[in-house]
């Protein structure tokens, strides 16, 4: 409790942010010094590092995440195993960067999403949504000796929110401006966007998951070419869009057509849609399949922007982040879809396309310790603002 009492009094906190995303390819770790909280937050972003997730752990996560193969004993084991892995990566990060645990006040860990069910269900008179992230923060706290905040989504779910997306809070406090509107698009495994109206307030924010980001691209890169991802879009650029397959994908996927607030995950863009593409009988070359699913990502992003956001004006900005921001084909195609706007990758105040989501969880941990609610009701559909995250003491 003494550590917590000291932490509560600090105005400037040294925070580690940790994220394992939908693609389950790497653990992102970043160190951020945060002065203040809320809209007055000032960030000094330090080194960012990625730690490859071992293949056996990745395969365990994918198996546990899938309907039909997920087992309660596997999920139970993974919850602690991932805690060990995350703690180990944090300690390696500290050593590599010449830091000790006494230099860090706080860890914010997203954990690993195993399942996300944003649609309401009813049982015994209870109406609820659900989500599950594992890599228990208690394990991380006790193995590192650093107070850890984790499991950020459940508090929003408890008050009828969908628990996602959470990145709009960071977008709002760091990227809101008075003279132009901005759309911030994070292209991870799933793509999500945040619309910030010029001079807008929190209640003006529109944000939601648009559909697949890199999930289908990475999946077919692995399946057809034994590559973790299509580096520099070399394979996709050598193929052509198959219009029949693209129309088929548009027809079988209902998510991108649904109105916000909404969120999605591997449950929707996982095994079932992969099988559907594989079973689509038209003799399509593998490189054309990869080019077409890349185009489908662009289509779902563009469809959601044109359908559910106010029209862009000349000079407005579209700012890309996440792994997909490094895909030159995705970048070019989004730029072609929105010629009226300035399309760029995020590089502001130390926040980059690579480190943005890890920074988010450092910020959310700081907000939890500061006692600030940071879910956005207009985004998640929650009934009230709540403090996100569970504080695990050491």
Coordinates of C-alpha atoms in Angstrom, one line a residue:
X1 CA 0.0 0.0 0.0
X2 CA 2.9 2.3 0.6
X3 CA 3.9 2.1 -3.1
X4 CA 0.3 2.9 -4.1
X5 CA 0.2 5.9 -1.8
X6 CA 3.4 7.2 -3.1
X7 CA 2.2 6.7 -6.7
X8 CA -1.0 8.5 -6.1
X9 CA 0.9 11.7 -5.1
X10 CA 3.1 11.8 -8.2
X11 CA 2.3 14.3 -10.9
X12 CA 4.9 12.9 -13.3
X13 CA 4.9 9.2 -13.7
X14 CA 7.2 6.8 -15.5
X15 CA 5.0 4.2 -17.2
X16 CA 5.6 1.1 -19.3
X17 CA 2.8 0.4 -21.8
X18 CA 2.4 -3.2 -23.1
X19 CA 0.3 -4.6 -25.9
X20 CA -0.2 -7.9 -27.7
X21 CA -2.6 -7.3 -30.6
X22 CA -5.0 -9.4 -32.6
X23 CA -2.3 -10.7 -34.9
X24 CA -0.4 -12.3 -32.0
X25 CA 2.9 -11.7 -33.7
X26 CA 4.8 -9.5 -31.2
X27 CA 4.6 -7.9 -27.8
X28 CA 4.9 -4.1 -28.0
X29 CA 6.7 -2.4 -25.1
X30 CA 7.2 1.4 -24.7
X31 CA 8.3 3.7 -21.9
X32 CA 6.5 6.9 -21.4
X33 CA 7.0 9.8 -18.9
X34 CA 3.5 11.3 -18.3
X35 CA 3.1 14.6 -16.6
X36 CA -0.4 15.3 -15.4
X37 CA -3.5 13.5 -16.7
X38 CA -6.5 13.9 -19.0
X39 CA -6.4 16.6 -21.6
X40 CA -3.5 18.3 -19.7
X41 CA -1.3 15.2 -20.2
X42 CA 2.1 15.8 -21.5
X43 CA 4.0 12.8 -22.9
X44 CA 7.6 12.2 -23.3
X45 CA 7.9 9.0 -25.3
X46 CA 11.0 7.0 -24.8
X47 CA 12.3 3.8 -26.5
X48 CA 9.9 1.4 -28.1
X49 CA 10.7 -2.3 -28.6
X50 CA 9.0 -5.3 -30.1
X51 CA 9.4 -8.8 -28.7
X52 CA 8.5 -11.7 -31.0
X53 CA 5.9 -14.0 -29.5
X54 CA 7.3 -17.6 -29.6
X55 CA 5.5 -19.8 -32.1
X56 CA 4.3 -22.3 -29.6
X57 CA 2.6 -19.6 -27.5
X58 CA 1.2 -17.9 -30.6
X59 CA -0.3 -21.2 -31.7
X60 CA -1.8 -21.8 -28.2
X61 CA -3.4 -18.4 -28.3
X62 CA -4.9 -18.9 -31.8
X63 CA -6.2 -22.3 -30.8
X64 CA -7.7 -21.0 -27.5
X65 CA -9.3 -18.1 -29.4
X66 CA -11.1 -20.1 -31.9
X67 CA -14.7 -21.5 -31.5
X68 CA -14.5 -25.2 -31.6
X69 CA -10.9 -25.5 -30.4
X70 CA -10.8 -23.2 -27.4
X71 CA -10.6 -25.2 -24.2
X72 CA -11.0 -24.0 -20.6
X73 CA -7.8 -25.7 -19.5
X74 CA -5.7 -24.1 -22.3
X75 CA -7.1 -20.6 -21.4
X76 CA -6.4 -21.1 -17.7
X77 CA -2.8 -22.1 -18.5
X78 CA -2.3 -19.3 -21.0
X79 CA -3.6 -16.6 -18.5
X80 CA -0.6 -17.3 -16.3
X81 CA 1.9 -18.2 -19.1
X82 CA 1.3 -14.9 -20.9
X83 CA 1.7 -13.1 -17.6
X84 CA 5.2 -14.7 -17.3
X85 CA 6.0 -13.9 -20.9
X86 CA 4.9 -10.2 -20.6
X87 CA 6.8 -9.8 -17.3
X88 CA 10.0 -11.3 -18.8
X89 CA 9.8 -9.0 -21.9
X90 CA 9.4 -6.0 -19.6
X91 CA 12.5 -7.0 -17.6
X92 CA 14.5 -7.5 -20.8
X93 CA 13.3 -4.1 -22.0
X94 CA 14.5 -2.5 -18.8
X95 CA 17.9 -4.2 -19.0
X96 CA 18.3 -3.3 -22.7
X97 CA 17.5 0.4 -22.1
X98 CA 19.6 0.8 -19.0
X99 CA 16.7 1.0 -16.6
X100 CA 15.8 -0.7 -13.3
X101 CA 12.4 -1.5 -11.9
X102 CA 12.9 1.4 -9.4
X103 CA 12.9 3.7 -12.5
X104 CA 9.3 2.6 -13.3
X105 CA 6.3 3.7 -11.4
X106 CA 3.6 1.8 -13.2
X107 CA 2.9 -0.8 -15.9
X108 CA -0.2 -0.7 -18.2
X109 CA -0.9 -4.0 -19.9
X110 CA -3.6 -4.7 -22.3
X111 CA -3.0 -8.5 -22.2
X112 CA -4.1 -10.7 -25.1
X113 CA -7.7 -10.8 -26.3
X114 CA -9.0 -14.4 -26.4
X115 CA -12.6 -13.6 -27.2
X116 CA -14.7 -10.6 -27.7
X117 CA -18.5 -10.7 -27.8
X118 CA -19.9 -7.2 -28.3
X119 CA -23.4 -8.3 -29.2
X120 CA -25.9 -8.3 -26.3
X121 CA -27.0 -11.7 -24.8
X122 CA -29.7 -12.4 -22.3
X123 CA -29.5 -15.1 -19.6
X124 CA -31.8 -15.5 -16.5
X125 CA -33.0 -11.9 -17.0
X126 CA -29.4 -10.4 -17.3
X127 CA -28.6 -8.5 -20.5
X128 CA -24.9 -8.3 -21.0
X129 CA -21.9 -8.1 -23.4
X130 CA -18.6 -9.8 -22.8
X131 CA -14.9 -9.7 -23.5
X132 CA -11.9 -11.7 -22.3
X133 CA -8.2 -10.6 -22.2
X134 CA -5.7 -12.8 -20.5
X135 CA -2.1 -12.4 -19.3
X136 CA -3.1 -11.7 -15.8
X137 CA -1.8 -8.3 -14.5
X138 CA -1.3 -9.8 -11.0
X139 CA 1.3 -12.2 -12.4
X140 CA 3.0 -9.2 -14.2
X141 CA 3.0 -7.1 -11.0
X142 CA 4.4 -9.8 -8.8
X143 CA 7.1 -11.0 -11.2
X144 CA 8.3 -7.4 -12.0
X145 CA 7.7 -5.9 -8.6
X146 CA 5.9 -2.9 -10.3
X147 CA 2.3 -1.9 -9.7
X148 CA 0.4 -3.0 -12.8
X149 CA -2.9 -1.9 -14.3
X150 CA -4.6 -4.3 -16.7
X151 CA -7.9 -5.7 -18.0
X152 CA -9.0 -2.3 -19.2
X153 CA -12.1 -3.3 -21.2
X154 CA -14.3 -5.1 -18.7
X155 CA -15.3 -2.0 -16.7
X156 CA -16.9 -0.5 -19.9
X157 CA -18.6 -3.8 -20.6
X158 CA -20.0 -3.9 -17.1
X159 CA -22.0 -0.7 -17.9
X160 CA -23.3 -2.1 -21.2
X161 CA -20.4 -0.8 -23.4
X162 CA -18.8 -2.9 -26.0
X163 CA -15.3 -2.5 -24.4
X164 CA -13.9 -1.3 -27.7
X165 CA -12.3 0.6 -29.3
X166 CA -10.3 2.3 -26.5
X167 CA -7.8 4.2 -28.6
X168 CA -10.2 7.1 -29.2
X169 CA -9.4 8.4 -25.7
X170 CA -5.7 8.8 -26.7
X171 CA -6.8 10.3 -30.0
X172 CA -9.0 12.8 -28.3
X173 CA -6.5 14.1 -25.7
X174 CA -3.5 14.2 -28.1
X175 CA -4.8 14.9 -31.6
X176 CA -7.9 17.2 -31.2
X177 CA -7.3 20.5 -33.0
X178 CA -9.5 23.6 -33.7
X179 CA -9.0 24.3 -37.4
X180 CA -9.4 20.9 -39.1
X181 CA -11.2 17.6 -38.7
X182 CA -9.1 14.4 -38.4
X183 CA -9.8 10.8 -38.9
X184 CA -7.3 8.6 -37.2
X185 CA -7.2 5.0 -38.6
X186 CA -5.3 2.3 -36.7
X187 CA -4.7 -0.7 -38.9
X188 CA -3.8 -3.6 -36.7
X189 CA -5.3 -7.1 -37.1
X190 CA -8.6 -5.2 -37.0
X191 CA -8.9 -1.7 -38.3
X192 CA -10.6 1.0 -36.2
X193 CA -11.1 4.7 -36.7
X194 CA -11.6 7.8 -34.6
X195 CA -13.3 10.9 -36.1
X196 CA -12.4 14.2 -34.3
X197 CA -14.4 17.2 -35.5
X198 CA -12.6 20.5 -35.6
X199 CA -13.1 22.2 -32.2
X200 CA -15.1 19.1 -31.1
X201 CA -15.7 17.9 -27.6
X202 CA -15.7 14.4 -26.2
X203 CA -19.4 13.8 -27.0
X204 CA -18.7 14.7 -30.7
X205 CA -16.2 11.8 -31.1
X206 CA -17.3 9.0 -33.5
X207 CA -15.2 5.8 -33.3
X208 CA -15.6 2.2 -34.1
X209 CA -14.0 -0.9 -35.7
X210 CA -14.4 -0.8 -39.5
X211 CA -13.6 -4.5 -40.2
X212 CA -10.4 -6.4 -41.1
X213 CA -7.1 -4.6 -40.9
X214 CA -4.1 -6.9 -41.4
X215 CA -5.9 -10.1 -40.2
X216 CA -6.8 -11.5 -43.6
X217 CA -3.7 -10.2 -45.3
X218 CA -1.4 -11.8 -42.7
X219 CA -3.4 -14.9 -42.6
X220 CA -3.2 -15.6 -46.3
X221 CA 0.5 -14.5 -46.3
X222 CA 1.1 -17.3 -43.8
X223 CA -1.2 -19.9 -45.4
X224 CA -0.1 -19.4 -49.0
X225 CA 3.4 -18.1 -48.8
X226 CA 4.7 -19.1 -45.3
X227 CA 5.4 -15.5 -44.5
X228 CA 4.2 -13.7 -41.3
X229 CA 3.1 -10.8 -43.3
X230 CA 3.3 -9.3 -46.8
X231 CA 6.4 -7.2 -46.3
X232 CA 6.2 -4.0 -48.3
X233 CA 3.2 -5.5 -50.0
X234 CA 5.6 -7.2 -52.5
X235 CA 3.3 -10.1 -53.1
X236 CA 0.0 -8.2 -53.2
X237 CA 1.5 -5.6 -55.7
X238 CA 2.4 -8.5 -58.0
X239 CA -1.3 -9.7 -58.0
X240 CA -4.6 -8.2 -59.3
X241 CA -7.9 -7.7 -57.6
X242 CA -10.3 -10.5 -58.5
X243 CA -13.6 -8.7 -58.8
X244 CA -15.7 -11.9 -58.3
X245 CA -13.9 -12.7 -55.0
X246 CA -14.1 -9.1 -53.8
X247 CA -17.9 -9.0 -54.5
X248 CA -18.2 -12.4 -52.7
X249 CA -16.5 -11.0 -49.6
X250 CA -18.7 -8.0 -49.6
X251 CA -21.7 -10.3 -49.8
X252 CA -20.8 -12.7 -47.0
X253 CA -19.5 -10.1 -44.5
X254 CA -22.3 -8.3 -42.7
X255 CA -20.1 -6.5 -40.1
X256 CA -18.8 -3.6 -42.3
X257 CA -22.4 -2.7 -43.2
X258 CA -23.6 -2.5 -39.6
X259 CA -24.1 0.9 -38.0
X260 CA -21.9 2.2 -35.1
X261 CA -21.3 1.9 -32.2
X262 CA -19.7 -1.4 -33.1
X263 CA -16.6 -3.5 -32.5
X264 CA -15.4 -6.8 -33.8
X265 CA -12.4 -9.2 -33.6
X266 CA -10.9 -12.6 -34.6
X267 CA -14.3 -14.2 -33.9
X268 CA -15.7 -12.6 -37.0
X269 CA -12.6 -12.4 -39.3
X270 CA -11.1 -15.8 -38.3
X271 CA -11.4 -19.3 -39.5
X272 CA -14.9 -19.1 -41.0
X273 CA -14.0 -16.4 -43.5
X274 CA -10.7 -18.0 -44.3
X275 CA -12.5 -21.2 -45.2
X276 CA -15.1 -19.3 -47.3
X277 CA -12.3 -17.7 -49.4
X278 CA -10.5 -21.0 -49.8
X279 CA -13.7 -22.7 -50.9
X280 CA -14.6 -19.9 -53.4
X281 CA -14.2 -22.0 -56.6
X282 CA -12.9 -19.8 -59.4
X283 CA -9.2 -20.8 -59.9
X284 CA -7.8 -17.6 -58.5
X285 CA -4.0 -17.4 -58.1
X286 CA -2.7 -17.1 -54.6
X287 CA -1.2 -13.7 -55.2
X288 CA -4.5 -12.5 -56.5
X289 CA -6.2 -13.7 -53.4
X290 CA -3.7 -11.7 -51.3
X291 CA -4.2 -8.6 -53.5
X292 CA -8.0 -9.0 -53.2
X293 CA -8.2 -9.3 -49.4
X294 CA -5.9 -6.3 -49.2
X295 CA -8.4 -4.4 -51.3
X296 CA -11.2 -5.7 -49.1
X297 CA -9.6 -4.0 -46.1
X298 CA -9.4 -0.7 -48.1
X299 CA -13.0 -1.1 -49.2
X300 CA -14.4 -1.7 -45.6
X301 CA -12.5 1.4 -44.3
X302 CA -13.7 3.6 -47.2
X303 CA -17.3 2.3 -46.9
X304 CA -17.4 3.1 -43.2
X305 CA -16.0 6.6 -43.6
X306 CA -18.3 7.5 -46.5
X307 CA -21.4 5.9 -44.8
X308 CA -21.1 6.9 -41.1
X309 CA -18.9 10.0 -40.9
X310 CA -19.5 13.7 -41.8
X311 CA -18.0 14.6 -45.2
X312 CA -14.4 15.6 -45.3
X313 CA -13.3 19.1 -46.3
X314 CA -10.2 20.1 -48.2
X315 CA -7.3 20.2 -45.7
X316 CA -8.8 17.7 -43.3
X317 CA -6.4 14.9 -42.3
X318 CA -6.5 11.1 -42.3
X319 CA -3.7 9.8 -40.0
X320 CA -2.7 6.1 -40.2
X321 CA -1.1 4.0 -37.5
X322 CA -0.6 0.3 -36.7
X323 CA 1.2 -2.3 -38.8
X324 CA -1.0 -1.5 -41.8
X325 CA 0.4 2.0 -42.0
X326 CA 3.7 0.4 -43.1
X327 CA 2.0 -1.4 -46.0
X328 CA 2.6 0.9 -49.1
X329 CA -0.3 -0.6 -51.0
X330 CA -2.8 0.1 -48.2
X331 CA -1.4 3.6 -47.8
X332 CA -1.6 4.3 -51.6
X333 CA -5.1 2.9 -52.0
X334 CA -6.5 4.8 -49.0
X335 CA -4.9 8.0 -50.4
X336 CA -6.6 7.3 -53.7
X337 CA -10.0 6.8 -52.1
X338 CA -9.8 10.2 -50.3
X339 CA -8.1 12.7 -52.6
X340 CA -9.7 15.6 -50.7
X341 CA -7.9 14.9 -47.5
X342 CA -4.2 14.8 -46.5
X343 CA -3.3 11.2 -45.8
X344 CA -0.2 10.6 -43.6
X345 CA 1.2 8.3 -41.0
X346 CA 1.2 9.4 -37.4
X347 CA 4.4 11.0 -36.2
X348 CA 3.5 13.5 -33.5
X349 CA 5.0 14.2 -30.1
X350 CA 6.9 10.9 -30.2
X351 CA 3.7 8.9 -31.1
X352 CA 4.4 6.8 -34.2
X353 CA 2.5 4.3 -36.3
X354 CA 4.3 1.5 -34.4
X355 CA 4.1 2.6 -30.8
X356 CA 0.7 4.3 -30.6
X357 CA -1.3 1.4 -29.1
X358 CA 1.3 0.6 -26.5
X359 CA 1.4 4.3 -25.5
X360 CA -2.4 4.1 -25.2
X361 CA -2.2 1.5 -22.4
X362 CA 0.5 3.5 -20.6
X363 CA -1.9 6.5 -20.7
X364 CA -4.9 4.4 -19.6
X365 CA -2.9 3.1 -16.6
X366 CA -2.0 6.7 -15.7
X367 CA -5.7 7.7 -15.9
X368 CA -6.7 4.8 -13.7
X369 CA -4.2 5.8 -11.0
X370 CA -5.4 9.4 -11.4
X371 CA -9.0 8.3 -10.9
X372 CA -10.2 9.6 -14.3
X373 CA -12.9 7.8 -16.3
X374 CA -11.7 7.4 -19.9
X375 CA -14.3 5.3 -21.7
X376 CA -16.2 7.3 -24.3
X377 CA -19.9 6.6 -24.2
X378 CA -20.6 7.7 -27.7
X379 CA -18.0 5.2 -28.9
X380 CA -18.7 2.1 -26.9
X381 CA -22.4 2.6 -26.1
X382 CA -21.7 2.5 -22.4
X383 CA -24.4 3.8 -20.0
X384 CA -21.9 5.9 -18.0
X385 CA -18.3 6.9 -17.8
X386 CA -16.1 4.6 -15.7
X387 CA -12.5 4.2 -14.6
X388 CA -10.9 1.5 -16.8
X389 CA -8.5 -1.1 -15.5
X390 CA -7.7 -3.3 -12.4
X391 CA -4.9 -2.1 -10.2
X392 CA -2.6 -4.9 -9.0
X393 CA -0.4 -4.1 -6.1
X394 CA 3.0 -5.5 -5.0

